[in-house]
Amino acid sequence: MQIKENIEALEKEYQEKLKNIKDLKQLQDIKTELLGKKGKITSLFKLLKEVPPEKKKEVGALINSVKAKFEDILKEFEKQLTEKELEEKLKKSKIDITLPGAWVSPGAPHPVTATLRYISDIFVSMGFKIEEGPEVELEEYNFDMLNIPKDHPAREMQDTFFINKKGYVLRTHTSPVQIRAMLKQKPPLAVIAPGKVYRKDLDPTHSPMFHQIEGLVVDENITFRDLKGILKIFLESVFGKNIPIRFRPSYFPFTEPSAEVDIGCTVCKGKGCRVCKNTGWLEILGCGMVDPNVFEAVGIDTEKYTGFAFGLGIERITMLKYQIPDIRLLFSNDMRFNLQFKGI
Amino acid sequence: MKVSYKWVKEFIENFDEDIETVVEKLNETGLESTYEKFGNYIPNLTTVKILSIEKHPEKDNLLVCRATDGSKEYQVITAAKNVKEGDIVVLAKEGAVINGIEIKPVKFGSLTSEGMFLSFEELGIEIPSEGLFILGKDAPIGVDASKLLDLGEDYIIELEITPNRGDALSVRGLAREIAAIFGKKRTEKLPVVSILQENIPEIQVETDKLNRYRAVIVENVKVNVSPLDIQLKLIKSGQKPINNIVDITNFILLQEGQPLHAFDLDKLEGEIHIRQASEGEKIVALDGNEYTLNKNDIVIADDKKAVAIAGIIGGDNTKVDENTKNVLLEAANFDPSSVRKTAKRLGISTDSSYRFERGVDIENLPNAQDKAIELISSTAGGRAVGESDVHINVYKPKQVKLREKQIKRVLGAEIPKEKCSELLNRLEIPTEIVEDGTLSEIPAFRAYDLEREIDLVEEVGRLTGFNNLEETYPSISTENFNYPDYFKLEEKIRKFFISNGLTEVLTYTFSSEEDHQALGLPKPDIEIINYILKSQSLMRNNLAVSLINTLKENIKYGSKDLSVFETGTVFFDDHEEYRIGILLTGKFIDGYTFSKEKQQLNTTEKWDFLKVKGLINSFFEYIGIKNLNVNLPQLQFLNKYEAVKFLKGNTELGYIGKIHPKTAKNLEIPEDTYIGEFYLKYVSRDLKEPDHKPYIYDLIKEKEEIVYNEIPKFPSVKRDLAFEAEEDFSVGTLLDEIPKTCKLIKKVKLFDVYFLGNGRKSIAVSVEFNAGDRSLTDEEVNQMVEDLVNKLNEKFGLKLRK
């Protein structure tokens, strides 16, 4: 049967042609040659009328199967070639992924503000409220009401900057915010006051402007043991669980009893080094029970309420945390320093 | 204060704790102290007596001494000037190592020196002095000098007291404290003196700043070197021995805490007056300086002249010298704050003033003075011939009660009254047990410190040891578990700027007049009177001055690109403000754009006006402040053609701008520097905040809550329109106006501006219409566009470009 042979030959020929196909264009050509209006398979159907009726069914089926077969093959080829071409196109526009990205690089937070935030977070999460006060402060709040009378050696504990505004100084500590808080609000009170303070002092560990956080808790039945508890939580949050803590009796005019708190040296772990001056301890904050004279100054009943207060220098903790040797670096604003703190 | 540990131990019965424990306990109970070894043992040192001194035959500046150790004679050549025949000195023999050099016989010219006489410094003692250490006449010769001087044997305790603990500023006080800590007994050998009343000093008190003045005349003293024991104790305290009379006053000050002063009686004329200085009165003090006094200062004077500044320093005119025969020994007690005021004003601090300022034990005065007289008699051969004691303020001990319940309230621990009484008595505070606690009689040595119940709570607490109190955790009565709004805002702002590439700086709030002048800004209101540096003597009234200084510093460090911000305080006469400042210059993208087609790397994105403005618009959007107006700032240091201020209604919220080229040139900073400041918060100095114009913080507080609006169901219709305008017509005016013309205009977006070259420009905008409840038809939109174009034409003369 002529037609049958034609089909077989056709099949053979195109199987061979498809082997050498390179791109979608060639595929399209073959598709047209075979399945187009005048295509070779399409033309086979025209030959069908010359086929004897009894064979028509058989031959028809044969042509149909060839058509289906080629349609499948071509579809498969098309899929593969499309993918191949897409791949080539992508490859052509490939980027060297090791090139640095081109977007704004973030700035760096300042380590002092970051530390201040970090410490505030700890107290805020314990329920302390944040209070603020001005940096040009009434002498009365900065000294007198804090039980620091005029002509008392205690005034010399802090070297004060005096200003041209009568009755005011640059505050030497954040403690006057205690007075402000107690004048504004009756107990119970639990506040912290972060902010800038000023002392006439300049060397590797002292800066004329620096930051403190003051803490104050006033309520019935607040004791020195409570003070120890709160400070333990705080110090362990900052310096790690089981950091050695030592309370040394000391003197501040606005607290009594007063204490200085030391932690085991974070650099040498208590063995003794330059940072802790071979003592194994680092002085970290001052604290104590609010002196009754302070309560009296703000009109809080000393027989009903007790309270504790504490104050710490942010720069000191920042320097310990990031091992910064000189406080003046913190205020240098030298980008070679500041940019080291990206991502803190 | 530095003192010998051996000395302290002399005052405590049966006490031999090791120094480390003592110092640790002192720190734990409230006296901040450290210790160090006194010197180091040096072998081959001996004491010798100088037999003869001759000039070196060949070398002018050298002396040839013969000295004996009792059995052997040495020839020693020295350059020291202060040796006399009969002096006892320390000889470093062959084999001794001094300052790292081994002593060997050395030839000076034709003569050999068999060793070396030593000074303090060569003995390893930190006392500045010229010449040799001349030992007291009682020093034995031919003994191991290192041992004799306790080198490497004794310890020096250095005490740094808090202002309330003046009582500890003596060997006696320190011994009392240590005895109390260790439960030991303090011992004391009381002086035995007899004072004849043959020549009684006349004393006139003409001030109320004096509590007691006791003067004793001692005749026929022989001024000489002090005995070794006194010398050694002074040396260990870092003091240079001078002569027996002066040394004894210093010795008693250290031992008893009572300042003493010895006048050369023969230089005093007439009576002793304790009086106010006259205005402008001058005195040359023992330190060689002349001080000018005023009438708030107290002086000791004779009939003619001031002879000492009370409680601070003696006068040169009546000082004890080697020719002194008779002395007037003063022991006084002055008002602490008066001494402090004078000492502070004159800028002097002496061992005496340091103690008076902190309160001296008035009751120990005669005891201390008598000890001095006893020593003078025994070492200088004097005779006390007259005493006068003006005791104005006799100490009346105060009774202070300590309730058990108060200890519990403050310390949180139960300490029974029996224990309290024991501890207080150990501190030599006479205390008895009463019904609900203890009753103490405050002794004079703690008069300045212990006045109230709480003071005794502290005493009991510190001796019990704060470290022995167990922690408790109070339940904090507060409803607050969040940051106040301002802190949240500030944090949000910090995050915004940091994520946008700006680095946070922290500048000093100090500034100078020049800083402000350079920007044409008014001089700040707040001035520091006692500034450290003139350039840091004013409290800034803006952040620009600080940021410009930051830029200048960084230029010095070699960096031309800077993108920084700060949230900081600025100061005015009656209030303060928190502001945020930015300074931007140079590149802000630390990378490049990559173009494959062009085969190139493009490496810069630099700050320019619109980028800075875009940053600030985006800042305001980020913190939720909408509908801002802009206007031109009146700031001299900005280029007015590239500067803008931001307003909400009529309230100014801040400005940004490019620095004026003239300012840039003056300050030597780049011309493409952009500066901005935003007004965050008003800070009041009064407890109540007065009315003030709103700040960004106030707007945030009042800002409306965001409520969800339904997403439009019907699509918007967009039309692109290009208008032709005069070249200096402001685009912002057009963008603001368009939405006002028709309610259905939901959005206007600028997409193109270009100059047509004939003094005119084209402004292309895309306008979005939406009715919300239905689709708009083309006809409707066409009508609205036509209305819009007409209105804009009417108002601004704009024409639609085809």
PDB file of N, CA, C and O in Angstrom, chain B residues 535-566:
ATOM      1  N   SER B 535      35.875  77.993  74.436  1.00  0.00           N
ATOM      2  CA  SER B 535      35.104  77.484  73.294  1.00  0.00           C
ATOM      3  C   SER B 535      33.933  76.608  73.747  1.00  0.00           C
ATOM      4  O   SER B 535      33.133  76.172  72.938  1.00  0.00           O
ATOM      5  N   GLN B 536      33.865  76.332  75.052  1.00  0.00           N
ATOM      6  CA  GLN B 536      32.748  75.539  75.579  1.00  0.00           C
ATOM      7  C   GLN B 536      32.088  76.291  76.727  1.00  0.00           C
ATOM      8  O   GLN B 536      31.816  75.720  77.783  1.00  0.00           O
ATOM      9  N   SER B 537      31.848  77.585  76.517  1.00  0.00           N
ATOM     10  CA  SER B 537      31.369  78.372  77.644  1.00  0.00           C
ATOM     11  C   SER B 537      29.905  78.779  77.528  1.00  0.00           C
ATOM     12  O   SER B 537      29.357  79.350  78.452  1.00  0.00           O
ATOM     13  N   LEU B 538      29.279  78.459  76.399  1.00  0.00           N
ATOM     14  CA  LEU B 538      27.872  78.827  76.234  1.00  0.00           C
ATOM     15  C   LEU B 538      27.042  77.589  75.976  1.00  0.00           C
ATOM     16  O   LEU B 538      27.494  76.659  75.300  1.00  0.00           O
ATOM     17  N   MET B 539      25.821  77.572  76.514  1.00  0.00           N
ATOM     18  CA  MET B 539      24.931  76.455  76.247  1.00  0.00           C
ATOM     19  C   MET B 539      24.213  76.756  74.923  1.00  0.00           C
ATOM     20  O   MET B 539      23.449  77.720  74.843  1.00  0.00           O
ATOM     21  N   ARG B 540      24.456  75.945  73.927  1.00  0.00           N
ATOM     22  CA  ARG B 540      23.984  76.200  72.560  1.00  0.00           C
ATOM     23  C   ARG B 540      22.479  76.462  72.504  1.00  0.00           C
ATOM     24  O   ARG B 540      21.726  75.904  73.300  1.00  0.00           O
ATOM     25  N   ASN B 541      22.069  77.279  71.524  1.00  0.00           N
ATOM     26  CA  ASN B 541      20.636  77.476  71.323  1.00  0.00           C
ATOM     27  C   ASN B 541      20.164  76.857  70.006  1.00  0.00           C
ATOM     28  O   ASN B 541      19.070  77.103  69.543  1.00  0.00           O
ATOM     29  N   ASN B 542      21.005  76.026  69.420  1.00  0.00           N
ATOM     30  CA  ASN B 542      20.617  75.300  68.209  1.00  0.00           C
ATOM     31  C   ASN B 542      21.588  74.140  68.027  1.00  0.00           C
ATOM     32  O   ASN B 542      22.652  74.113  68.659  1.00  0.00           O
ATOM     33  N   LEU B 543      21.195  73.173  67.181  1.00  0.00           N
ATOM     34  CA  LEU B 543      22.058  72.018  66.989  1.00  0.00           C
ATOM     35  C   LEU B 543      23.038  72.208  65.831  1.00  0.00           C
ATOM     36  O   LEU B 543      24.032  71.510  65.729  1.00  0.00           O
ATOM     37  N   ALA B 544      22.726  73.177  64.948  1.00  0.00           N
ATOM     38  CA  ALA B 544      23.565  73.352  63.751  1.00  0.00           C
ATOM     39  C   ALA B 544      25.019  73.600  64.129  1.00  0.00           C
ATOM     40  O   ALA B 544      25.937  73.045  63.525  1.00  0.00           O
ATOM     41  N   VAL B 545      25.237  74.402  65.201  1.00  0.00           N
ATOM     42  CA  VAL B 545      26.621  74.721  65.580  1.00  0.00           C
ATOM     43  C   VAL B 545      27.385  73.452  65.931  1.00  0.00           C
ATOM     44  O   VAL B 545      28.546  73.268  65.543  1.00  0.00           O
ATOM     45  N   SER B 546      26.733  72.547  66.640  1.00  0.00           N
ATOM     46  CA  SER B 546      27.411  71.315  67.064  1.00  0.00           C
ATOM     47  C   SER B 546      27.666  70.400  65.874  1.00  0.00           C
ATOM     48  O   SER B 546      28.716  69.766  65.769  1.00  0.00           O
ATOM     49  N   LEU B 547      26.675  70.335  64.969  1.00  0.00           N
ATOM     50  CA  LEU B 547      26.824  69.427  63.824  1.00  0.00           C
ATOM     51  C   LEU B 547      27.909  69.931  62.876  1.00  0.00           C
ATOM     52  O   LEU B 547      28.657  69.142  62.300  1.00  0.00           O
ATOM     53  N   ILE B 548      27.995  71.246  62.740  1.00  0.00           N
ATOM     54  CA  ILE B 548      29.050  71.794  61.881  1.00  0.00           C
ATOM     55  C   ILE B 548      30.416  71.492  62.484  1.00  0.00           C
ATOM     56  O   ILE B 548      31.354  71.127  61.778  1.00  0.00           O
ATOM     57  N   ASN B 549      30.531  71.599  63.805  1.00  0.00           N
ATOM     58  CA  ASN B 549      31.801  71.235  64.437  1.00  0.00           C
ATOM     59  C   ASN B 549      32.129  69.761  64.221  1.00  0.00           C
ATOM     60  O   ASN B 549      33.285  69.391  64.033  1.00  0.00           O
ATOM     61  N   THR B 550      31.104  68.930  64.252  1.00  0.00           N
ATOM     62  CA  THR B 550      31.303  67.500  63.983  1.00  0.00           C
ATOM     63  C   THR B 550      31.851  67.305  62.569  1.00  0.00           C
ATOM     64  O   THR B 550      32.776  66.524  62.348  1.00  0.00           O
ATOM     65  N   LEU B 551      31.267  68.053  61.616  1.00  0.00           N
ATOM     66  CA  LEU B 551      31.744  67.947  60.234  1.00  0.00           C
ATOM     67  C   LEU B 551      33.200  68.388  60.141  1.00  0.00           C
ATOM     68  O   LEU B 551      34.033  67.721  59.515  1.00  0.00           O
ATOM     69  N   LYS B 552      33.502  69.512  60.792  1.00  0.00           N
ATOM     70  CA  LYS B 552      34.872  70.026  60.719  1.00  0.00           C
ATOM     71  C   LYS B 552      35.870  69.013  61.285  1.00  0.00           C
ATOM     72  O   LYS B 552      36.948  68.806  60.721  1.00  0.00           O
ATOM     73  N   GLU B 553      35.487  68.392  62.396  1.00  0.00           N
ATOM     74  CA  GLU B 553      36.368  67.381  62.984  1.00  0.00           C
ATOM     75  C   GLU B 553      36.595  66.229  62.010  1.00  0.00           C
ATOM     76  O   GLU B 553      37.710  65.767  61.803  1.00  0.00           O
ATOM     77  N   ASN B 554      35.494  65.765  61.409  1.00  0.00           N
ATOM     78  CA  ASN B 554      35.614  64.615  60.517  1.00  0.00           C
ATOM     79  C   ASN B 554      36.397  64.930  59.255  1.00  0.00           C
ATOM     80  O   ASN B 554      37.060  64.059  58.700  1.00  0.00           O
ATOM     81  N   ILE B 555      36.311  66.178  58.817  1.00  0.00           N
ATOM     82  CA  ILE B 555      37.131  66.579  57.666  1.00  0.00           C
ATOM     83  C   ILE B 555      38.604  66.440  58.056  1.00  0.00           C
ATOM     84  O   ILE B 555      39.421  65.925  57.302  1.00  0.00           O
ATOM     85  N   LYS B 556      38.904  66.854  59.307  1.00  0.00           N
ATOM     86  CA  LYS B 556      40.271  66.696  59.814  1.00  0.00           C
ATOM     87  C   LYS B 556      40.688  65.228  59.808  1.00  0.00           C
ATOM     88  O   LYS B 556      41.830  64.903  59.546  1.00  0.00           O
ATOM     89  N   TYR B 557      39.757  64.354  60.158  1.00  0.00           N
ATOM     90  CA  TYR B 557      40.073  62.922  60.202  1.00  0.00           C
ATOM     91  C   TYR B 557      40.140  62.320  58.806  1.00  0.00           C
ATOM     92  O   TYR B 557      40.364  61.125  58.655  1.00  0.00           O
ATOM     93  N   GLY B 558      39.821  63.136  57.788  1.00  0.00           N
ATOM     94  CA  GLY B 558      39.992  62.676  56.422  1.00  0.00           C
ATOM     95  C   GLY B 558      38.730  62.161  55.769  1.00  0.00           C
ATOM     96  O   GLY B 558      38.789  61.457  54.769  1.00  0.00           O
ATOM     97  N   SER B 559      37.552  62.495  56.322  1.00  0.00           N
ATOM     98  CA  SER B 559      36.325  61.996  55.706  1.00  0.00           C
ATOM     99  C   SER B 559      35.524  63.159  55.146  1.00  0.00           C
ATOM    100  O   SER B 559      35.260  64.146  55.837  1.00  0.00           O
ATOM    101  N   LYS B 560      35.151  63.062  53.845  1.00  0.00           N
ATOM    102  CA  LYS B 560      34.431  64.163  53.208  1.00  0.00           C
ATOM    103  C   LYS B 560      32.931  63.932  53.178  1.00  0.00           C
ATOM    104  O   LYS B 560      32.163  64.863  52.998  1.00  0.00           O
ATOM    105  N   ASP B 561      32.537  62.657  53.338  1.00  0.00           N
ATOM    106  CA  ASP B 561      31.111  62.341  53.293  1.00  0.00           C
ATOM    107  C   ASP B 561      30.610  62.174  54.713  1.00  0.00           C
ATOM    108  O   ASP B 561      31.226  61.490  55.514  1.00  0.00           O
ATOM    109  N   LEU B 562      29.490  62.803  54.987  1.00  0.00           N
ATOM    110  CA  LEU B 562      28.956  62.684  56.342  1.00  0.00           C
ATOM    111  C   LEU B 562      27.439  62.712  56.286  1.00  0.00           C
ATOM    112  O   LEU B 562      26.850  63.595  55.664  1.00  0.00           O
ATOM    113  N   SER B 563      26.809  61.726  56.896  1.00  0.00           N
ATOM    114  CA  SER B 563      25.353  61.730  57.038  1.00  0.00           C
ATOM    115  C   SER B 563      25.070  61.432  58.499  1.00  0.00           C
ATOM    116  O   SER B 563      25.175  60.298  58.932  1.00  0.00           O
ATOM    117  N   VAL B 564      24.776  62.472  59.270  1.00  0.00           N
ATOM    118  CA  VAL B 564      24.612  62.269  60.707  1.00  0.00           C
ATOM    119  C   VAL B 564      23.354  62.963  61.226  1.00  0.00           C
ATOM    120  O   VAL B 564      22.811  63.874  60.603  1.00  0.00           O
ATOM    121  N   PHE B 565      22.904  62.491  62.394  1.00  0.00           N
ATOM    122  CA  PHE B 565      21.790  63.157  63.073  1.00  0.00           C
ATOM    123  C   PHE B 565      22.049  63.107  64.570  1.00  0.00           C
ATOM    124  O   PHE B 565      22.852  62.319  65.055  1.00  0.00           O
ATOM    125  N   GLU B 566      21.349  63.966  65.272  1.00  0.00           N
ATOM    126  CA  GLU B 566      21.432  63.951  66.733  1.00  0.00           C
ATOM    127  C   GLU B 566      20.100  64.379  67.309  1.00  0.00           C
ATOM    128  O   GLU B 566      19.465  65.306  66.811  1.00  0.00           O
TER     129      GLU B 566
END
